[in-house]
Coordinates of C-alpha atoms in Angstrom, one line a residue:
Chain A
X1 CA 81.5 45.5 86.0
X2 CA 85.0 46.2 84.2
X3 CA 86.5 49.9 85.4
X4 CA 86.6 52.4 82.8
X5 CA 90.2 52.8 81.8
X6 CA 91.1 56.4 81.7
X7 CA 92.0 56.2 77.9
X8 CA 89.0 55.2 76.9
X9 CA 87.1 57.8 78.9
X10 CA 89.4 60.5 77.4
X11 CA 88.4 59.4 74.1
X12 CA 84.5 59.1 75.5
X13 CA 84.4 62.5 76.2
X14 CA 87.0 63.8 73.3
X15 CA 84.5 62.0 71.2
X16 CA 81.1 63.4 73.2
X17 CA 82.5 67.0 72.8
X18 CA 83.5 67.1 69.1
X19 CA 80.6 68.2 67.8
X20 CA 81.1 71.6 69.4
X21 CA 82.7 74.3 67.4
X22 CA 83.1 77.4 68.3
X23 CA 80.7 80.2 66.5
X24 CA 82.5 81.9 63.9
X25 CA 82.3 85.6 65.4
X26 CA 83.2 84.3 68.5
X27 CA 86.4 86.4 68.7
X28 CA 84.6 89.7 67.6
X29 CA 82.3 89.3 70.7
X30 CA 85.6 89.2 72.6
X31 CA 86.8 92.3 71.4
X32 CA 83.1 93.6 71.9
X33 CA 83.6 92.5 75.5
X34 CA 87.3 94.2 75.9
X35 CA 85.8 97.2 74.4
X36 CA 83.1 97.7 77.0
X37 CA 85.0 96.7 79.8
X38 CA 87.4 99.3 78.9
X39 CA 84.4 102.2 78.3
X40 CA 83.0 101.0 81.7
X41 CA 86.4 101.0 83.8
X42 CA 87.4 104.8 83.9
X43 CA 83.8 105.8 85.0
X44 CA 83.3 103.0 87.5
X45 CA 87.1 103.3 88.6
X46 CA 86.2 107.6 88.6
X47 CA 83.0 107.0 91.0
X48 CA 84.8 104.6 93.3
X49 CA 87.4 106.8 93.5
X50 CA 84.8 109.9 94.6
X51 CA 83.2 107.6 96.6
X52 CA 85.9 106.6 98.8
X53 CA 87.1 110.0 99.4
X54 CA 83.9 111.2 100.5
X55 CA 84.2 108.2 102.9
X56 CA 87.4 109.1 104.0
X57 CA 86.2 112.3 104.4
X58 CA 83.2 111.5 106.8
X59 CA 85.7 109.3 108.8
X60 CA 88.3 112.1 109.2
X61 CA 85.2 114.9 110.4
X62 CA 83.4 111.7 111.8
X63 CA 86.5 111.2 114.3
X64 CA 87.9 114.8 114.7
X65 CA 87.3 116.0 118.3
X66 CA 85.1 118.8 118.5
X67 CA 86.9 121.6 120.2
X68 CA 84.3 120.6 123.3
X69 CA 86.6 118.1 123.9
X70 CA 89.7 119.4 123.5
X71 CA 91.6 118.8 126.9
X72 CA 93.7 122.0 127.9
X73 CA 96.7 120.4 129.5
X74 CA 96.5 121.0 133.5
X75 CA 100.0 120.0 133.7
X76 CA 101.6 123.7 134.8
X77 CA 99.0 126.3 137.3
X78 CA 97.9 128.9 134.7
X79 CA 99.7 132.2 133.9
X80 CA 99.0 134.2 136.7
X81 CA 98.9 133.3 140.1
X82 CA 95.0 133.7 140.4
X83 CA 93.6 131.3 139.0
X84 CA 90.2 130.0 139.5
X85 CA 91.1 128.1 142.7
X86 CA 89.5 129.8 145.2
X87 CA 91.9 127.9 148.6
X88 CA 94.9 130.1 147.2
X89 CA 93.9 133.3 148.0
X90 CA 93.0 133.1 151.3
X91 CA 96.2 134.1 153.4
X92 CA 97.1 137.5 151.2
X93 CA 93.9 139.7 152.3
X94 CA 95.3 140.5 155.5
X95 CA 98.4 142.8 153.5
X96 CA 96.0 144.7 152.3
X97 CA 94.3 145.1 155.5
X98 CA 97.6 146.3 156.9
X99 CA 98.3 143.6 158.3
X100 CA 95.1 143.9 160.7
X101 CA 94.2 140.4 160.0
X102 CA 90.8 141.4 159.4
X103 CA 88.9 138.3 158.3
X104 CA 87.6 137.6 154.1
X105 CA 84.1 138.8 155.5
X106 CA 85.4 142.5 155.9
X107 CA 85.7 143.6 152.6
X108 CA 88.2 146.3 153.7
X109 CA 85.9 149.0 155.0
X110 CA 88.1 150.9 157.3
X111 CA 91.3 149.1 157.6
X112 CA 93.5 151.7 155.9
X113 CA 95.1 152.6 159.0
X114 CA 98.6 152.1 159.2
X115 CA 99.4 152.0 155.6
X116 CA 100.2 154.9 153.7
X117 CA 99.2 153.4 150.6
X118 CA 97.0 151.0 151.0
X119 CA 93.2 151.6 150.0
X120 CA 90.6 149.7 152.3
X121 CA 87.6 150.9 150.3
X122 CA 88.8 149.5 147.1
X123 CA 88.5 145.4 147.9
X124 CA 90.4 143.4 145.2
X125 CA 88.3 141.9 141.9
X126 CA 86.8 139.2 144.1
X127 CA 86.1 135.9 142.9
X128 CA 83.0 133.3 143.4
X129 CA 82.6 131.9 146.5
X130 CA 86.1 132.5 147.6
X131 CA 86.2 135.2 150.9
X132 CA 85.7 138.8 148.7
X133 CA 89.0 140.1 150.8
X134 CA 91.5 136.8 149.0
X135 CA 93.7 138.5 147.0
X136 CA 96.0 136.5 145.3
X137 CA 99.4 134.7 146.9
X138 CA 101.7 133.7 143.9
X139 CA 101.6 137.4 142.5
X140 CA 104.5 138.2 145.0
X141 CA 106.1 135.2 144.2
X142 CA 106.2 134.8 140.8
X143 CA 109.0 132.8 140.7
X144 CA 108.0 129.9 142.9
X145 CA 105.6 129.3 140.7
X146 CA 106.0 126.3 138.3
X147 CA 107.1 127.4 134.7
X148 CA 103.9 128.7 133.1
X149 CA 105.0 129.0 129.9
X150 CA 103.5 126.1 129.0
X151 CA 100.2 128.2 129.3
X152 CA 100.9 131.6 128.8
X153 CA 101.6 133.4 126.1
X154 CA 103.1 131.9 122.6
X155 CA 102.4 128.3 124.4
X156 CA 101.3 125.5 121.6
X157 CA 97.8 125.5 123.7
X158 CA 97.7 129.3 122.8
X159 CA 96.1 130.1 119.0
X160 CA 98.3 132.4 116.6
X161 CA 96.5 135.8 117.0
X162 CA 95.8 136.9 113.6
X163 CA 96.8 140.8 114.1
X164 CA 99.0 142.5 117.4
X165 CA 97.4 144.1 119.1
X166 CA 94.4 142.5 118.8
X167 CA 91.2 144.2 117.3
X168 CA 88.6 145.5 118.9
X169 CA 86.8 143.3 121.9
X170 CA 89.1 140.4 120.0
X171 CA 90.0 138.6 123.3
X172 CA 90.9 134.9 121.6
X173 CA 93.2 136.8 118.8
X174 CA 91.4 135.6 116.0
X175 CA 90.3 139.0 114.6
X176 CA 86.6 139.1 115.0
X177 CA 84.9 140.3 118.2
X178 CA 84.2 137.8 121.0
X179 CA 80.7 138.8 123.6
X180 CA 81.0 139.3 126.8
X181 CA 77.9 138.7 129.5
X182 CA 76.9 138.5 132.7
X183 CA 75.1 135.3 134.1
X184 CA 74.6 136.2 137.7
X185 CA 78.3 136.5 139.5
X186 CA 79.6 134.8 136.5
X187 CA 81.1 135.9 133.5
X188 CA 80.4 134.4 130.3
X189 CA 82.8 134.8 127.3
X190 CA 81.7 133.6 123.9
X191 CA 84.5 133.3 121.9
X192 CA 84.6 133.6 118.2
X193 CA 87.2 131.4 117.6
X194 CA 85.7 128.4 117.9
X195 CA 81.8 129.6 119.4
X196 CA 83.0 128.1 122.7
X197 CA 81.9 129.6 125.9
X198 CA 83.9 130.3 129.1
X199 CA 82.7 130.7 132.2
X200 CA 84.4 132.9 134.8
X201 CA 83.1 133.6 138.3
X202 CA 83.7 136.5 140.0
X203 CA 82.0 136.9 143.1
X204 CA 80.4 140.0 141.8
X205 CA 79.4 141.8 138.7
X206 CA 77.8 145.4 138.4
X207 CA 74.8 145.8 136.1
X208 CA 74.4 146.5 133.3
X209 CA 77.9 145.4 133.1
X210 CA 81.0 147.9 132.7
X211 CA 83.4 146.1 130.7
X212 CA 86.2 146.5 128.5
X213 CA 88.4 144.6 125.9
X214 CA 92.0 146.1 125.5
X215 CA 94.6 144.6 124.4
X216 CA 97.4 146.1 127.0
X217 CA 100.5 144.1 126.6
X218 CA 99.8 143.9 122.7
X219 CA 100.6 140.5 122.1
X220 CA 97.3 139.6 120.4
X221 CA 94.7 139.0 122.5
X222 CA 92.6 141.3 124.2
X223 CA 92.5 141.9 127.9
X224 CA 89.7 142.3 129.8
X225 CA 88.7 144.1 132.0
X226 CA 85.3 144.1 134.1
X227 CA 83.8 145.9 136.8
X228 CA 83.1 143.7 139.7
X229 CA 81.8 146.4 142.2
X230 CA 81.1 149.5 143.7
X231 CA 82.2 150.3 147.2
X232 CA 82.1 153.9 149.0
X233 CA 82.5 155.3 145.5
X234 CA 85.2 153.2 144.4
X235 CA 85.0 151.1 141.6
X236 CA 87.0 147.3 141.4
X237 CA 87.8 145.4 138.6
X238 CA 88.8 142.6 137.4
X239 CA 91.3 141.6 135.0
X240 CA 91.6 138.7 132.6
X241 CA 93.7 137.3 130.3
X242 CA 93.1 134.5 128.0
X243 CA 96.1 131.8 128.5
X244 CA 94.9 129.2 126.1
X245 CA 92.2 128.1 123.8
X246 CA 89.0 128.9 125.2
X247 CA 90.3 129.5 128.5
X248 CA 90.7 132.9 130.9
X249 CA 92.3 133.9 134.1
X250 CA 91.7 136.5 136.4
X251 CA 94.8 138.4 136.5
X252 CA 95.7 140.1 139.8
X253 CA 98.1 142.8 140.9
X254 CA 100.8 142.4 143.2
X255 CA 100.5 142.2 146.6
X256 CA 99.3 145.7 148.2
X257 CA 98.1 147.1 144.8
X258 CA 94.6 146.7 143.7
X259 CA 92.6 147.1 140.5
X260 CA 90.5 150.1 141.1
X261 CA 89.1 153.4 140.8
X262 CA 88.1 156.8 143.0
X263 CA 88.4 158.3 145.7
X264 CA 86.4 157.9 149.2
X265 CA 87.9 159.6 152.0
X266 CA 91.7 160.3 152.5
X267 CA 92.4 157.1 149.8
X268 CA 92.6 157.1 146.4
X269 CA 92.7 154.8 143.5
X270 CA 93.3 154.6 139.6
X271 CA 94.3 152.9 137.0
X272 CA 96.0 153.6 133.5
X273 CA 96.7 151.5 130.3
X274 CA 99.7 152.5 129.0
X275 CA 102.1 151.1 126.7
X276 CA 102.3 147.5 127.1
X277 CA 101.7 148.3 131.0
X278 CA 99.0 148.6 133.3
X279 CA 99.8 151.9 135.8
X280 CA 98.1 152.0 139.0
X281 CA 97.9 155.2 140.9
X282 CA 97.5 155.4 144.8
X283 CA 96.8 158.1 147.0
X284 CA 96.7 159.1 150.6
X285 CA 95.8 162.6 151.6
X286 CA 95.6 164.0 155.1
X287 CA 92.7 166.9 154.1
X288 CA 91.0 165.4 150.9
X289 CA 92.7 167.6 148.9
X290 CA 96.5 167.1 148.5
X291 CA 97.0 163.5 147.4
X292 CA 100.4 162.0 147.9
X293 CA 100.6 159.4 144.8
X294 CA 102.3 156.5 144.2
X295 CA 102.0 155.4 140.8
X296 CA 103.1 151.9 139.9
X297 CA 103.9 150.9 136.4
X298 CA 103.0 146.6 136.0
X299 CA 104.3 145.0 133.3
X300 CA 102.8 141.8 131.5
X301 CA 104.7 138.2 132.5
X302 CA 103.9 134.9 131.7
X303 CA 103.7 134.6 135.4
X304 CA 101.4 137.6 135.7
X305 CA 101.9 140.9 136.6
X306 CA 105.2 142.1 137.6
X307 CA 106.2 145.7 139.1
X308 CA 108.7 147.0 136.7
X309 CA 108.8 150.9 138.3
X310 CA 107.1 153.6 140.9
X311 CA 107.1 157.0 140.7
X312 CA 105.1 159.4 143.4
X313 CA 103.9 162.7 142.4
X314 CA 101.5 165.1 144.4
X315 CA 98.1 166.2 142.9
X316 CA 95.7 168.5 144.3
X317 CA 91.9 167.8 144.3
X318 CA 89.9 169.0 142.0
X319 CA 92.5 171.8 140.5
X320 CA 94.7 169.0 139.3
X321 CA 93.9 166.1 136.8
X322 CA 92.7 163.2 139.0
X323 CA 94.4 160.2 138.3
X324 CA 92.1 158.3 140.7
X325 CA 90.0 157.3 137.5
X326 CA 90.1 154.6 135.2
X327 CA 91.9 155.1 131.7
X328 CA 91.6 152.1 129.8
X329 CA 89.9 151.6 126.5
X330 CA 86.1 152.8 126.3
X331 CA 86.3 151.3 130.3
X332 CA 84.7 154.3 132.7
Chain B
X1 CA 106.2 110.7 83.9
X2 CA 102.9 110.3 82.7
X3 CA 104.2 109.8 79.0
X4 CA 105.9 107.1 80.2
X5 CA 102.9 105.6 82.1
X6 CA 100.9 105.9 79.1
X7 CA 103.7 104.6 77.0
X8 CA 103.8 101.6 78.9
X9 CA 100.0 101.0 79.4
X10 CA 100.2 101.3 75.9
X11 CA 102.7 98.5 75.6
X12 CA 100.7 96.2 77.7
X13 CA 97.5 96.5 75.8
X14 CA 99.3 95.8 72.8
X15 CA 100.7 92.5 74.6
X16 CA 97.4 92.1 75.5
X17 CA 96.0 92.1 72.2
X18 CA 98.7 90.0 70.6
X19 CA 98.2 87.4 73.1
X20 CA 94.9 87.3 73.5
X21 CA 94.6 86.6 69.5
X22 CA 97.8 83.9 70.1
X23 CA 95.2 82.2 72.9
X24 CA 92.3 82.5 71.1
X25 CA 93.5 80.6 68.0
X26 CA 95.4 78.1 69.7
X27 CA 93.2 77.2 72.5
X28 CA 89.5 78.5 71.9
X29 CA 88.0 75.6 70.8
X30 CA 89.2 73.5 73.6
X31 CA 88.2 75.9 76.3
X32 CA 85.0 75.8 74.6
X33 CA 84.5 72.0 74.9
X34 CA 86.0 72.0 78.6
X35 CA 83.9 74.3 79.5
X36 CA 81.1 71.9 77.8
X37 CA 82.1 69.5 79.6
X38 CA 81.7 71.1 83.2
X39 CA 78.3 72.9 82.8
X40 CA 74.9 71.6 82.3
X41 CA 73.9 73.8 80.0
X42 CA 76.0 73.1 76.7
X43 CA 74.6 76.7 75.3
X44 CA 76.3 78.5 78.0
X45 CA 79.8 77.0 77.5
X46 CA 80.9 79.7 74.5
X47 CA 79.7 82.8 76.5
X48 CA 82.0 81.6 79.9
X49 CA 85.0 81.3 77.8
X50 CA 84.6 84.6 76.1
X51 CA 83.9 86.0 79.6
X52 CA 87.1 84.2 80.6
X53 CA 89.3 85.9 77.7
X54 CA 88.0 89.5 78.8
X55 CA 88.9 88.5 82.0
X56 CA 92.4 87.6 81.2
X57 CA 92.8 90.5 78.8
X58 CA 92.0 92.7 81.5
X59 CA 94.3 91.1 83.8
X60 CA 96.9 91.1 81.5
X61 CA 99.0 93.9 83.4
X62 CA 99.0 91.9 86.3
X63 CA 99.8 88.3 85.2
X64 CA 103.3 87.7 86.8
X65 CA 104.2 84.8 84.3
X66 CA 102.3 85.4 81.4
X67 CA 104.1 81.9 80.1
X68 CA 101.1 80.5 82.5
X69 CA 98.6 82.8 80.5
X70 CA 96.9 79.2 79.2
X71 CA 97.0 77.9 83.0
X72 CA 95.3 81.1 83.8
X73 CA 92.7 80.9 81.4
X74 CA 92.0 77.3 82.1
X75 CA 91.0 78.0 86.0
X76 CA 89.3 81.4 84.8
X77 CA 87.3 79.4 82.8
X78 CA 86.5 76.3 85.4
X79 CA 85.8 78.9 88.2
X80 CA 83.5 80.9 85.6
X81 CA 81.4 77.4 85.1
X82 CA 81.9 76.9 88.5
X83 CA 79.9 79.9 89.3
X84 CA 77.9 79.7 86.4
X85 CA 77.1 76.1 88.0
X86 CA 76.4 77.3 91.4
X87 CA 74.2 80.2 90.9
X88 CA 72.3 79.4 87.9
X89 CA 73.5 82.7 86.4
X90 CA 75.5 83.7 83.4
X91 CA 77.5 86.2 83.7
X92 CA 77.0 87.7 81.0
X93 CA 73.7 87.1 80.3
X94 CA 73.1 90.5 78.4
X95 CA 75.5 89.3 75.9
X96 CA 74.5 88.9 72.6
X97 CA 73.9 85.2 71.8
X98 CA 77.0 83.6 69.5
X99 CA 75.8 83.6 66.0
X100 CA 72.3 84.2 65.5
X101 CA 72.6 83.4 62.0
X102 CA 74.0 80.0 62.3
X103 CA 71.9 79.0 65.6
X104 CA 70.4 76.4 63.9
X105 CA 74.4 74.9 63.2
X106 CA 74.9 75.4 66.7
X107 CA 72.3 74.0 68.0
X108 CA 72.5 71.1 66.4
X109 CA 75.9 70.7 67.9
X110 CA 75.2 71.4 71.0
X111 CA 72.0 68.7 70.7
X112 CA 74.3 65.9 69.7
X113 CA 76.6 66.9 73.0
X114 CA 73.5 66.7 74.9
X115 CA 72.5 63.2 73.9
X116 CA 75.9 61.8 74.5
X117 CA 75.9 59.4 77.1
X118 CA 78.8 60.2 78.8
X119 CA 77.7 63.9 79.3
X120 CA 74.9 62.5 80.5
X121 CA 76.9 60.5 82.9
X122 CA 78.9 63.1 83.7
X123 CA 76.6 65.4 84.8
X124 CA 75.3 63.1 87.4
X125 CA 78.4 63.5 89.2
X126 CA 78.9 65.7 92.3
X127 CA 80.4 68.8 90.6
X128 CA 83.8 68.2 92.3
X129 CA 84.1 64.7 90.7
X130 CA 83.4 66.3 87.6
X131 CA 85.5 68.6 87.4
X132 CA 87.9 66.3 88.8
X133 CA 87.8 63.7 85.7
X134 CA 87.3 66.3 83.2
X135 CA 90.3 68.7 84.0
X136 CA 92.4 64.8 84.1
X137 CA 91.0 62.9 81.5
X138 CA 89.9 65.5 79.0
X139 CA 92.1 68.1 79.7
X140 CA 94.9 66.2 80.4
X141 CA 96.3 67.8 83.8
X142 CA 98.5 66.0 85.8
X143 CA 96.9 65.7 89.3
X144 CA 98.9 68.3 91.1
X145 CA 97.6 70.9 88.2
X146 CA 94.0 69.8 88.7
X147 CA 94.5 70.6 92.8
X148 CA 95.7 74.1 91.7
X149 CA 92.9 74.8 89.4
X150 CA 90.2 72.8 91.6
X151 CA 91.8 74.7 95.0
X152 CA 92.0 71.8 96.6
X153 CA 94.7 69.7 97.9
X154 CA 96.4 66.9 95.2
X155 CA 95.0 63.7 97.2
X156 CA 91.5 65.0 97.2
X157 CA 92.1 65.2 93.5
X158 CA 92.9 61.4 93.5
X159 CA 89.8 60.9 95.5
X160 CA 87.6 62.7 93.3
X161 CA 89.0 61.4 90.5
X162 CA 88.8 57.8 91.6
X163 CA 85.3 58.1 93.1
X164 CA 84.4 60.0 89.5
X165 CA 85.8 57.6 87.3
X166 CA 84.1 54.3 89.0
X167 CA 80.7 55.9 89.0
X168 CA 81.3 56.7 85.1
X169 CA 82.3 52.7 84.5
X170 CA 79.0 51.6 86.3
X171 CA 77.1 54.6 83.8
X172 CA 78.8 53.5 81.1
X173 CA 78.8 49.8 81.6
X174 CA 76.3 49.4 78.7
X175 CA 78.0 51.4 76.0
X176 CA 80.9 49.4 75.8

């Protein structure tokens, strides 16, 4: 068997392959062709195009966190020194106890004595589980405290408020009202914002709850304010502040003041919203009538609540206005 | 800035145009017998090199040497019969048949090609060894050309072409 030399193979097939000519409107068809690939390729190229920006869409709401699990940044304590933690409030009850050292259990009954100011029946917004008599430690030491202005307000974890001072029962600043509820000794906060919920316990609530949204310093966001209890005809309250997204504190007063109103006995207490200040009035009396008053204007700090002045005054029961009452927003 | 976009898409379908008719009269005819050459189905030859010439008109914008438009064609074309080959499917299978009128030309053609012994022989070759001899001895590359348009390396060319061309001599053996 002889090998095929390549030139005669190309002439084998040259040859096998002539007879094939190419159909005389073979070029129109390729201009057909051209012609409806180009009708075709703007709507295919169109609908691939939609297509893949509804993809990327899907991906980006696919992958952005929900605001569930948005994680506030822990790194500084928040605003005020009362925060949630119960452990630091122990050691301040006893100042208000005059220094009795009467234990968390005591609530304050009759522990006045000794301090011209101090009011035993009014105990301080109590918290969960903590002893109902912890009042809050950093309040007198504001500056100890690490920077909170990481938390507080105009912090990036804190939303824009949308109007100063906020609208009504606006607590997260975002314009529209936020609900307020009690679950037990807890208080739940739905917040508008962003439909989260926080939960903030307080050791105790009255029922049906007496609550109030103000916005005191008037920096956006609505303060609130809540009636915890009812003691000897004084009522307590708690104060918070929302610090961040989704997140409150219970604000407390420094040390030796309280958050409260009435009067039971020789002892009075009230409290005030004023202009960008909280004003807390306290009264001894030696006959139940004539009240020597000490009334102490707090302003609003990132670090809480700071004594910016005191005035006393005398007022006589019941000729005289009382100012052992609570004057803030609808609050009663 | 979109005038000038549009002027220059403009510009590039007109070079489209002009060399696509440049290609189609120079070269049709032996794209058309290549591509007879690598399929088994003679009738399918004309609609794979039209298919090619869309394809290369479309690409036209791309093409970074357009001096190599011919080269570009060539493997368009063998990887179109290639598929054609391997799926059993025309692309364009929707396509109007060439020439209706003149089938009966055509067809008679197309029946001589398919009585030709050495496309008979050829077609009993493994597709790479026919693609091998046919893009060497018909078409005339040189081997590293073939290995480009094949995707394969230049001594598997050498292989397929040697393997190709002795199992054509034993095939052929009687016809010369």
């Amino acid at each position: 068997m002889s090998a095929l030399e390549p030139d005669e193979l190309t002439r084998l097939l040259t040859e096998a392959v002539e007879p094939v000519r190419p159909s005389p409107d073979a070029y129109r068809q390729i201009r057909a062709g051209i012609a409806r690939r180009r009708r075709w390729r703007i709507p295919v190229f169109t609908v691939g195009g939609m297509v893949m920006a509804a993809l990327i869409g899907l991906a980006v709401v696919a992958i952005r966190p929900s605001p569930s699990n948005q994680v506030v940044e822990p790194a500084a304590p928040p605003v005020l020194p009362s925060t949630f933690s119960e452990p630091s409030r122990a050691a301040t009850v006893p100042s208000l106890g005059g220094g009795s050292g009467h234990s968390s259990s005591g609530g304050g009954g009759g522990s006045a004595s000794g301090s011209t100011t101090r009011l035993p029946t009014s105990p301080p917004p109590t918290r969960p589980t903590a002893s109902a008599s912890a009042q809050s430690v950093a309040p007198t030491s504001p500056q100890s405290s690490a920077p909170s202005n990481s938390t507080g307000p105009g912090s990036p974890q804190l939303p824009t408020p949308v109007a100063k001072p906020a609208g009504v029962n606006d607590v997260d600043g975002d314009g529209q009202p936020d609900t307020v509820a009690v679950e037990g000794t807890n208080l739940r906060v739905r917040f508008s914002r962003d439909g989260q919920q926080a939960k903030v316990p307080l050791g105790s609530i009255v029922t049906p709850l007496n609550s109030a949204v103000v916005d005191i310093d008037g920096d956006g966001f609505g303060e609130l304010l809540v009636q915890t209890q009812v003691t000897n005809g004084t009522k307590s309250y708690a104060l918070l502040r929302y610090v961040s997204l989704d997140q409150l504190v219970v604000v407390t007063p420094p040390s030796g003041l309280a958050l409260g109103a009435g009067v039971h006995g020789n002892s009075g207490i009230g409290l005030r919203c004023a202009d960008k200040t909280l004003q807390i009035s306290t009264g001894t009396s030696n006959d139940g009538t004539l009240f020597n008053v000490v009334t102490t204007t707090l302003g609003f700090t990132p670090d809480g609540l700071t004594v910016q002045d005191s005035a006393s005054s005398t007022v006589r029961l019941p000729a005289d206005p009382s100012p052992f009452v609570v004057a803030c927003g609808a609050l009663s | 800035m979109p005038a000038r976009s549009d002027a220059a898409r403009s510009d590039v379908a007109r070079d489209a145009d002009a060399a696509l008719t440049a290609l189609y009269s120079e070269h049709y005819r032996s794209l058309v017998r290549l591509a007879a050459l690598l399929l088994d189905d003679v009738g399918l030859c004309e609609e794979v090199v039209q298919d090619a010439y869309i394809r290369v008109h479309g690409a036209w914008g791309r093409l970074q040497d357009r001096d190599k438009a011919l080269a570009y064609l060539r493997q368009t074309v063998v990887n179109l019969a290639r598929s054609t080959l391997r799926r059993r499917l025309v692309a364009l299978k929707h396509a109007p048949k060439p020439m209706p009128d003149a089938a009966s030309a055509e067809e008679g053609a197309y029946s001589l090609v398919e009585r030709a012994a050495v496309i008979q022989a050829l077609r009993e070759l493994p597709r790479r060894q026919r693609e091998a001899v046919v893009l060497r001895y018909y078409a005339d590359m040189s081997e590293a050309d073939a290995a480009a348009v094949m995707g394969c390396s230049v001594g598997s060319v050498k292989a397929y072409t040697s393997r190709g061309l002795s199992a054509l001599s034993g095939k052929l053996e009687g016809l010369r």
